[in-house]
Coordinates of C-alpha atoms and ligand atoms in Angstrom, one line a residue:
M123 CA -26.4 -37.3 11.6
A124 CA -23.0 -35.5 11.6
K125 CA -21.3 -34.9 14.9
P126 CA -21.5 -31.3 16.2
I127 CA -18.3 -29.1 15.6
I128 CA -16.5 -27.1 18.1
V129 CA -14.2 -24.4 16.9
Q130 CA -11.5 -23.4 19.2
K131 CA -9.2 -20.2 18.9
F132 CA -5.9 -19.7 20.8
G133 CA -4.5 -16.7 20.4
G134 CA -0.3 -16.0 20.8
S135 CA -0.1 -15.8 24.5
S136 CA -1.9 -19.2 24.6
V137 CA 0.8 -20.7 22.6
A138 CA 3.8 -18.8 23.5
N139 CA 6.3 -21.3 24.2
I140 CA 6.4 -25.5 24.1
D141 CA 4.9 -25.5 27.6
R142 CA 2.1 -23.8 26.7
I143 CA 1.5 -25.5 23.6
K144 CA 1.5 -28.6 25.3
V145 CA -1.1 -27.2 28.0
V146 CA -3.2 -26.0 24.8
A147 CA -3.0 -29.6 23.4
Q148 CA -4.3 -31.2 26.6
R149 CA -6.9 -28.7 27.0
I150 CA -8.0 -29.4 23.2
L151 CA -8.2 -33.3 24.2
E152 CA -10.1 -32.5 27.3
S153 CA -12.9 -31.0 25.2
K154 CA -12.9 -33.9 22.8
T155 CA -15.6 -36.6 23.5
K156 CA -16.6 -39.5 21.1
R157 CA -19.7 -37.3 20.0
N158 CA -17.7 -34.0 19.0
N159 CA -15.4 -32.9 16.4
I160 CA -12.8 -30.6 17.4
V161 CA -11.5 -27.7 14.9
V162 CA -8.5 -25.4 16.2
V163 CA -7.4 -22.0 15.4
V164 CA -4.3 -21.5 16.3
S165 CA -2.3 -17.4 16.1
A166 CA 1.6 -17.3 15.6
L167 CA 3.5 -18.0 18.9
G168 CA 3.7 -15.0 21.3
D169 CA 5.0 -11.9 19.7
T170 CA 5.9 -13.7 16.5
T171 CA 4.1 -11.5 14.0
D172 CA 5.4 -8.2 15.7
D173 CA 9.1 -10.1 15.2
L174 CA 8.7 -10.7 11.6
V175 CA 7.1 -7.1 11.0
D176 CA 10.4 -5.7 12.6
L177 CA 12.7 -8.1 10.2
A178 CA 11.3 -6.4 7.4
A179 CA 11.5 -2.7 8.7
K180 CA 15.2 -3.8 8.6
I181 CA 15.2 -4.1 5.4
S182 CA 12.8 -1.6 4.1
E183 CA 10.8 1.2 5.1
H184 CA 8.0 0.1 2.8
P185 CA 8.2 -3.3 2.1
P186 CA 6.2 -4.8 -0.7
E187 CA 2.8 -6.1 0.7
R188 CA 2.8 -9.5 -0.9
E189 CA 6.2 -10.3 0.8
M190 CA 4.9 -9.1 4.0
D191 CA 2.3 -11.6 3.7
M192 CA 4.5 -14.4 2.4
L193 CA 6.4 -13.6 5.7
M194 CA 3.8 -12.8 8.3
S195 CA 1.8 -16.2 7.4
T196 CA 4.8 -17.9 8.4
G197 CA 4.1 -17.9 12.1
E198 CA 1.0 -19.5 12.2
Q199 CA 2.1 -22.6 9.9
I200 CA 4.5 -23.0 12.7
S201 CA 2.2 -22.9 15.5
S202 CA -0.4 -24.9 13.6
A203 CA 2.2 -27.8 13.1
L204 CA 3.7 -27.7 16.6
V205 CA 0.2 -28.1 18.2
A206 CA -0.8 -31.0 16.0
M207 CA 2.4 -32.8 17.0
A208 CA 1.6 -32.0 20.6
I209 CA -1.8 -33.6 20.4
Q210 CA -0.7 -36.5 18.5
E211 CA 2.0 -37.1 21.6
L212 CA -0.9 -37.2 23.7
G213 CA -2.3 -39.9 21.6
H214 CA -4.8 -38.7 19.6
D215 CA -4.5 -38.2 15.7
A216 CA -4.6 -34.4 14.6
I217 CA -3.6 -32.8 11.3
S218 CA -2.8 -29.2 10.4
F219 CA -3.5 -27.3 7.5
T220 CA -2.4 -23.9 6.3
G221 CA -5.4 -21.5 5.1
A222 CA -4.7 -22.2 1.7
Q223 CA -5.2 -25.9 2.5
V224 CA -8.7 -25.4 3.8
G225 CA -9.9 -23.4 1.0
I226 CA -10.0 -19.7 2.6
L227 CA -10.6 -17.8 -0.4
T228 CA -9.6 -14.1 -0.3
D229 CA -9.6 -11.1 -2.2
D230 CA -6.0 -9.9 -3.3
I231 CA -5.7 -7.0 -1.0
H232 CA -2.3 -7.9 0.7
T233 CA -2.3 -7.5 4.8
K234 CA -6.2 -6.7 5.0
A235 CA -7.6 -9.2 2.9
K236 CA -11.3 -10.2 2.8
I237 CA -12.5 -13.8 3.1
Q238 CA -15.0 -14.3 0.0
N239 CA -15.5 -17.7 0.6
I240 CA -14.5 -20.9 2.5
S241 CA -14.8 -24.9 1.2
A242 CA -13.3 -26.5 4.4
R243 CA -13.7 -29.7 2.1
S244 CA -10.3 -31.0 3.6
I245 CA -11.2 -29.9 7.0
R246 CA -14.4 -32.1 6.5
K247 CA -12.5 -35.1 5.2
A248 CA -10.3 -35.1 8.2
L249 CA -13.1 -34.8 10.7
K250 CA -14.5 -37.8 9.4
E251 CA -11.6 -39.6 9.9
N252 CA -11.8 -38.5 13.6
K253 CA -8.7 -36.3 13.6
I254 CA -8.7 -33.2 15.4
V255 CA -8.2 -30.4 12.8
I256 CA -5.6 -27.3 13.5
V257 CA -5.7 -24.4 10.8
A258 CA -3.2 -22.0 10.8
G259 CA -5.0 -18.5 11.4
F260 CA -4.5 -15.1 10.0
Q261 CA -4.5 -16.5 6.6
G262 CA -6.1 -17.2 3.0
V263 CA -5.2 -17.3 -0.5
T264 CA -6.4 -15.6 -3.6
K265 CA -7.9 -17.5 -6.9
N266 CA -4.4 -17.1 -8.4
N267 CA -2.9 -18.8 -5.5
E268 CA -1.2 -15.9 -3.7
I269 CA -1.2 -15.9 -0.1
T270 CA -2.9 -13.2 1.9
T271 CA -3.5 -12.1 5.3
L272 CA -6.5 -11.0 7.0
G273 CA -5.6 -8.2 9.1
R274 CA -3.7 -7.8 12.6
G275 CA -5.9 -10.2 15.2
G276 CA -7.2 -11.9 11.9
S277 CA -7.3 -15.3 13.9
D278 CA -10.2 -14.6 15.6
L279 CA -11.8 -13.6 11.9
T280 CA -10.5 -17.2 10.6
A281 CA -12.1 -18.6 13.7
V282 CA -15.4 -17.2 13.5
A283 CA -15.5 -17.5 9.6
L284 CA -14.8 -21.2 10.0
A285 CA -17.7 -21.4 12.8
M286 CA -19.8 -20.1 9.9
A287 CA -18.7 -22.5 7.3
L288 CA -18.8 -25.3 9.4
K289 CA -22.0 -24.8 10.6
A290 CA -20.4 -25.3 14.4
Q291 CA -22.3 -25.6 17.8
V292 CA -20.0 -22.8 19.4
C293 CA -16.7 -20.9 18.7
E294 CA -14.4 -20.6 21.8
I295 CA -12.2 -17.7 21.8
F296 CA -9.3 -18.8 24.4
T297 CA -6.9 -16.0 25.3
D298 CA -4.9 -14.8 28.3
V299 CA -7.8 -13.2 30.3
E300 CA -10.8 -14.3 31.4
G301 CA -13.0 -12.9 29.3
I302 CA -14.3 -9.2 28.3
Y303 CA -13.8 -7.1 31.1
T304 CA -15.5 -3.5 31.8
T305 CA -12.2 -2.3 30.7
D306 CA -8.5 -3.2 30.0
P307 CA -7.9 -5.3 33.2
R308 CA -3.9 -4.4 32.7
I309 CA -4.9 -0.9 32.7
V310 CA -7.4 -1.1 35.7
R311 CA -7.1 -3.9 38.3
E312 CA -10.6 -3.3 39.4
A313 CA -12.0 -3.9 36.2
Q314 CA -15.1 -6.5 36.3
K315 CA -15.7 -9.6 33.8
I316 CA -18.6 -9.1 32.0
K317 CA -21.0 -12.2 31.7
E318 CA -22.7 -11.5 28.6
I319 CA -22.3 -8.5 25.8
T320 CA -24.2 -7.8 22.8
F321 CA -22.6 -7.9 19.4
D322 CA -23.4 -4.5 18.9
E323 CA -21.5 -3.4 22.1
M324 CA -18.5 -5.8 21.4
L325 CA -18.0 -4.3 18.0
E326 CA -18.1 -0.7 19.1
M327 CA -15.4 -1.6 21.8
A328 CA -13.4 -3.4 19.6
S329 CA -13.3 -0.6 16.9
L330 CA -12.5 2.0 19.4
G331 CA -9.5 0.0 20.7
A332 CA -10.3 -3.1 22.9
Q333 CA -7.5 -5.3 21.5
V334 CA -9.2 -8.5 22.7
M335 CA -11.3 -9.1 19.6
Q336 CA -10.6 -8.4 16.2
P337 CA -13.7 -5.7 15.3
R338 CA -14.1 -7.4 11.7
S339 CA -14.6 -11.1 13.4
I340 CA -17.5 -9.2 15.7
E341 CA -19.1 -8.1 12.3
V342 CA -19.1 -11.6 11.0
A343 CA -20.1 -13.3 14.4
R344 CA -23.1 -10.5 14.5
R345 CA -24.1 -11.0 10.8
F346 CA -24.4 -14.9 10.9
N347 CA -25.2 -14.6 14.7
I348 CA -22.7 -17.2 16.0
P349 CA -22.2 -16.7 19.6
L350 CA -18.9 -16.5 21.0
H351 CA -17.5 -17.7 24.4
V352 CA -14.2 -15.3 25.1
R353 CA -12.4 -17.5 28.2
S354 CA -9.2 -18.2 29.4
S355 CA -6.9 -20.8 28.1
F356 CA -5.3 -20.6 31.4
S357 CA -8.2 -21.3 33.8
K358 CA -11.9 -23.5 33.6
E359 CA -13.9 -20.6 34.5
E360 CA -16.8 -19.4 32.2
G361 CA -15.8 -16.4 30.3
T362 CA -17.9 -13.7 28.3
M363 CA -20.9 -14.9 26.0
I364 CA -21.2 -12.2 23.0
V365 CA -24.6 -12.4 21.7
K366 CA -27.3 -10.9 20.0
N367 CA -29.3 -9.9 23.1
T368 CA -28.3 -10.2 26.9
Q369 CA -30.7 -11.2 29.3
K370 CA -30.2 -7.8 31.2
L371 CA -33.8 -6.5 32.0
E372 CA -32.5 -2.7 31.7
D373 CA -29.3 -1.6 29.6
L374 CA -26.4 -0.1 31.6
A375 CA -25.8 3.4 30.5
V376 CA -22.0 2.7 30.3
S377 CA -20.8 -1.0 29.9
G378 CA -17.3 -0.6 29.1
I379 CA -14.2 1.8 28.5
T380 CA -11.5 1.8 26.1
C381 CA -8.2 3.3 25.3
N382 CA -6.4 3.5 22.0
K383 CA -3.2 4.7 21.5
A384 CA -3.1 3.8 17.4
E385 CA -3.9 7.4 16.2
A386 CA -2.1 10.8 15.8
K387 CA -3.7 14.2 15.1
I388 CA -3.0 16.2 12.0
T389 CA -3.9 20.1 11.9
I390 CA -4.0 22.0 8.6
C391 CA -3.9 25.5 9.8
G392 CA -5.2 28.8 8.0
V393 CA -7.5 26.9 5.4
Q394 CA -10.0 29.3 3.9
D395 CA -13.7 28.9 5.5
K396 CA -15.5 28.2 1.9
P397 CA -18.0 25.7 0.5
G398 CA -15.8 22.7 -1.1
V399 CA -12.2 23.1 1.2
A400 CA -13.1 20.0 3.2
A401 CA -14.1 17.9 0.0
E402 CA -10.7 18.9 -1.5
I403 CA -8.7 18.2 1.8
F404 CA -10.5 14.8 2.5
T405 CA -10.3 13.2 -1.3
Q406 CA -6.8 14.1 -1.5
I407 CA -6.1 12.2 1.9
S408 CA -8.3 9.2 0.9
K409 CA -6.4 9.5 -2.7
A410 CA -3.5 8.9 -0.7
G411 CA -4.8 5.8 0.9
V412 CA -4.9 7.0 4.2
S413 CA -8.3 6.8 6.3
V414 CA -9.6 9.5 8.5
D415 CA -11.2 9.1 11.9
T416 CA -12.4 11.9 14.1
I417 CA -12.5 15.5 12.3
V418 CA -12.7 18.7 13.5
Q419 CA -13.3 22.0 12.0
N420 CA -12.7 24.9 14.6
V421 CA -15.5 28.1 14.4
S422 CA -14.1 30.9 12.4
H423 CA -14.3 34.3 13.3
T424 CA -12.2 35.4 10.4
R425 CA -12.3 33.9 6.9
Q426 CA -9.7 31.3 7.8
T427 CA -10.1 28.2 10.2
D428 CA -8.0 25.4 11.2
I429 CA -9.3 21.5 10.4
S430 CA -7.9 18.7 12.6
F431 CA -8.3 15.2 12.0
T432 CA -7.0 11.7 13.7
V433 CA -5.3 9.2 11.4
L434 CA -3.8 5.5 12.1
K435 CA -0.1 6.4 13.3
T436 CA 0.9 3.7 11.1
D437 CA -0.5 6.0 8.2
L438 CA 1.0 9.6 9.5
T439 CA 4.2 9.8 7.0
K440 CA 1.7 9.1 4.1
A441 CA -1.2 11.5 5.9
I442 CA 1.6 14.1 6.4
K443 CA 2.3 14.3 2.9
A444 CA -0.8 14.5 1.4
S445 CA -1.4 17.4 3.7
Q446 CA 1.3 19.2 3.0
S447 CA 0.7 19.1 -0.6
I448 CA -2.9 20.0 -0.3
A449 CA -1.9 22.9 1.9
E450 CA 0.4 24.4 -0.3
K451 CA -2.5 24.0 -3.2
L452 CA -5.1 25.9 -1.1
K453 CA -2.6 28.2 0.0
A454 CA -3.1 27.2 3.5
G455 CA -1.0 27.5 6.4
D456 CA 1.3 25.0 8.4
V457 CA 0.5 21.2 8.8
L458 CA 1.1 20.3 12.3
H459 CA 1.0 16.5 13.9
D460 CA 0.8 15.1 17.5
K461 CA 1.5 11.5 17.9
N462 CA 1.2 12.0 21.9
V463 CA -3.0 11.3 21.7
A464 CA -5.2 8.8 23.0
R465 CA -8.8 8.4 22.3
I466 CA -10.9 7.0 25.5
S467 CA -14.3 6.0 25.0
I468 CA -17.2 5.0 26.7
V469 CA -19.4 2.5 25.1
G470 CA -22.8 1.2 26.1
S471 CA -26.4 0.5 24.6
G472 CA -28.3 2.0 27.6
M473 CA -26.8 5.4 26.3
R474 CA -29.7 5.3 23.6
S475 CA -32.0 5.7 26.5
H476 CA -30.1 7.4 29.3
R477 CA -29.7 11.3 29.4
G478 CA -26.3 12.9 30.6
V479 CA -23.9 10.4 30.0
A480 CA -21.8 12.8 27.7
A481 CA -21.7 15.3 30.3
K482 CA -20.8 13.1 32.9
M483 CA -17.7 12.0 31.0
F484 CA -16.6 15.5 30.3
Q485 CA -17.3 16.5 33.8
T486 CA -15.2 13.6 35.2
L487 CA -12.5 14.3 32.7
A488 CA -12.3 18.0 33.8
E489 CA -12.4 17.3 37.5
N490 CA -9.3 15.1 36.4
E491 CA -7.7 18.0 34.9
V492 CA -7.8 16.0 31.5
N493 CA -8.0 18.8 28.3
I494 CA -10.4 17.2 25.6
E495 CA -9.0 17.8 22.3
M496 CA -11.7 16.4 20.2
I497 CA -14.9 14.7 20.7
T498 CA -17.1 11.9 18.7
T499 CA -19.9 10.4 19.3
S500 CA -22.4 7.5 18.0
D501 CA -25.5 6.4 19.3
I502 CA -23.8 4.0 21.6
S503 CA -20.2 5.5 22.5
V504 CA -19.0 8.9 23.1
S505 CA -15.2 9.1 22.3
C506 CA -12.5 12.0 23.4
I507 CA -8.9 12.2 22.2
I508 CA -7.1 13.5 24.9
D509 CA -3.1 13.7 25.8
Q510 CA -1.3 10.2 25.9
S511 CA 0.0 10.8 29.1
Q512 CA -3.0 11.5 30.8
A513 CA -5.1 8.2 29.0
E514 CA -4.4 5.8 32.0
R515 CA -5.7 8.5 34.9
A516 CA -8.4 9.2 32.4
V517 CA -9.7 5.4 32.2
K518 CA -9.7 4.9 35.8
A519 CA -11.4 7.9 36.8
L520 CA -14.2 7.1 34.3
H521 CA -14.2 3.6 35.2
K522 CA -15.2 4.8 38.7
A523 CA -17.4 7.2 37.7
F524 CA -19.6 5.1 35.8
S525 CA -19.6 2.7 38.8
L526 CA -18.1 -0.4 36.8
E527 CA -16.0 -1.3 39.9
G528 CA -18.5 -4.2 40.9
Ligands
ADP93 P1 -4.8 -13.3 22.0 O1 -2.9 -12.9 21.4 O2 -5.2 -14.3 22.9 O3 -5.2 -13.0 20.7 P2 -4.7 -10.5 22.3 O4 -3.5 -9.5 23.2 O5 -5.3 -10.3 21.2 O6 -4.9 -12.0 22.8 O7 -6.0 -9.8 23.5 C1 -6.0 -9.9 24.7 C2 -5.9 -8.6 25.5 O8 -6.6 -7.9 25.2 C3 -5.8 -8.8 26.9 O9 -4.4 -9.2 27.3 C4 -6.1 -7.5 27.5 O10 -5.3 -6.6 27.9 C5 -6.4 -6.8 26.2 N1 -8.1 -5.8 26.3 C6 -8.3 -4.7 25.9 N2 -9.5 -4.4 26.8 C7 -9.6 -5.3 27.1 C8 -11.5 -5.7 27.6 N3 -12.2 -4.7 27.9 N4 -11.7 -7.0 28.2 C9 -10.5 -7.9 28.4 N5 -9.3 -7.7 27.5 C10 -8.9 -6.4 27.2
LIG94 N1 -0.5 -13.3 14.5 C1 -1.5 -12.4 13.9 C2 -1.3 -10.9 14.9 O1 -0.6 -11.0 15.7 C3 -2.8 -12.7 14.0 C4 -3.9 -13.3 15.4 O2 -3.0 -13.2 16.0 O3 -4.8 -12.8 15.5 O4 -1.6 -10.2 14.2
MG95 MG1 -5.6 -11.0 19.7

């Protein structure tokens, strides 16, 4: 019978420098026994990907996405080779591979490619030779041999997809915190480590801005029911299990709070209040390649209204341009924008059965003199768009109000 496979992913901070890479190599060897096989996925060293993006920005405002993928994918190639060397130095055989070499086949949407198939043939062959396999995260290849990347944070997705393809026993995500916390422990010192969280809750938290896991990786883990163990690469403590169902008897109304500063708000003033206007606006925005999140249309007492919506800050220039052209066409008023907003969200499966959760959120924000600019809800979350300067205060107040301090 084939030996059980463990997939381990080490994020950028875990391999930020040579000393850490040596610690990671040691850690990998501690997990390796005669009876198992280890496949490791690594991110680029520290802030390498951001640095590469900055380099490109010095040459072009809109660098070609194909070339961005050529550039960004080099980061993980460096770290995977260095980790393989560090393991060999400790006396165990190891081999590094790029995404293309392990057959991570993707579509051709550069910078946010989707995985279509994983052959993993080279991995299986190397494991049979008792090698520890190190795979460069975040990257794949198209059927035409073009290198692609899987969206920021994409090494998480590489790890989960490999765990699925290799039928791994467990997928461990090693990072710089001890697991998933009730909120970002860098914002709230009192944040508590969560022992177990469901895929649904984690997907909601990740989509609403908890940076710790890439949302797409959680979608794949949920679809194929791959339990994930998020833990620290600096300690031996057990971390957080992300699973289908938790052992809890009853769900908490709120199990986590997130803060996302990646969005900006656009308002198109003075649009006519008549059928078809919203359809026209959002069709044009979508044609410009911009995804829209929260939308609010003010109640109109005259025949005119203002429509506000949020977009990713990285799409703001495109979104303003498209909004101005549509405002002109519709004979609407000014197009305003605000980059200084933050999305604060409360997340919890228990919201389905608890009443008054949203009201308590609004009350807490009011008591802390935080003005709510927009609101959206899902069945397990409530989000408010507020002024960015009040974001940290709001998160701390909500964390306390929903008794998440332990
Ligand atoms: P890696 O480099 O390992 O991929 P990331 O920087 O992508 O790590 O994610 C880890 C960071 O996510 C932590 O340092 C933490 O500040 C942040 N984070 C945000 N929300 C949470 C949360 N609810 N629980 C844990 N970490 C969180
Ligand atoms: N290095 C890539 C990024 O910074 C992928 C990852 O770390 O997961 O987005
Ligand atoms: Mg990450």
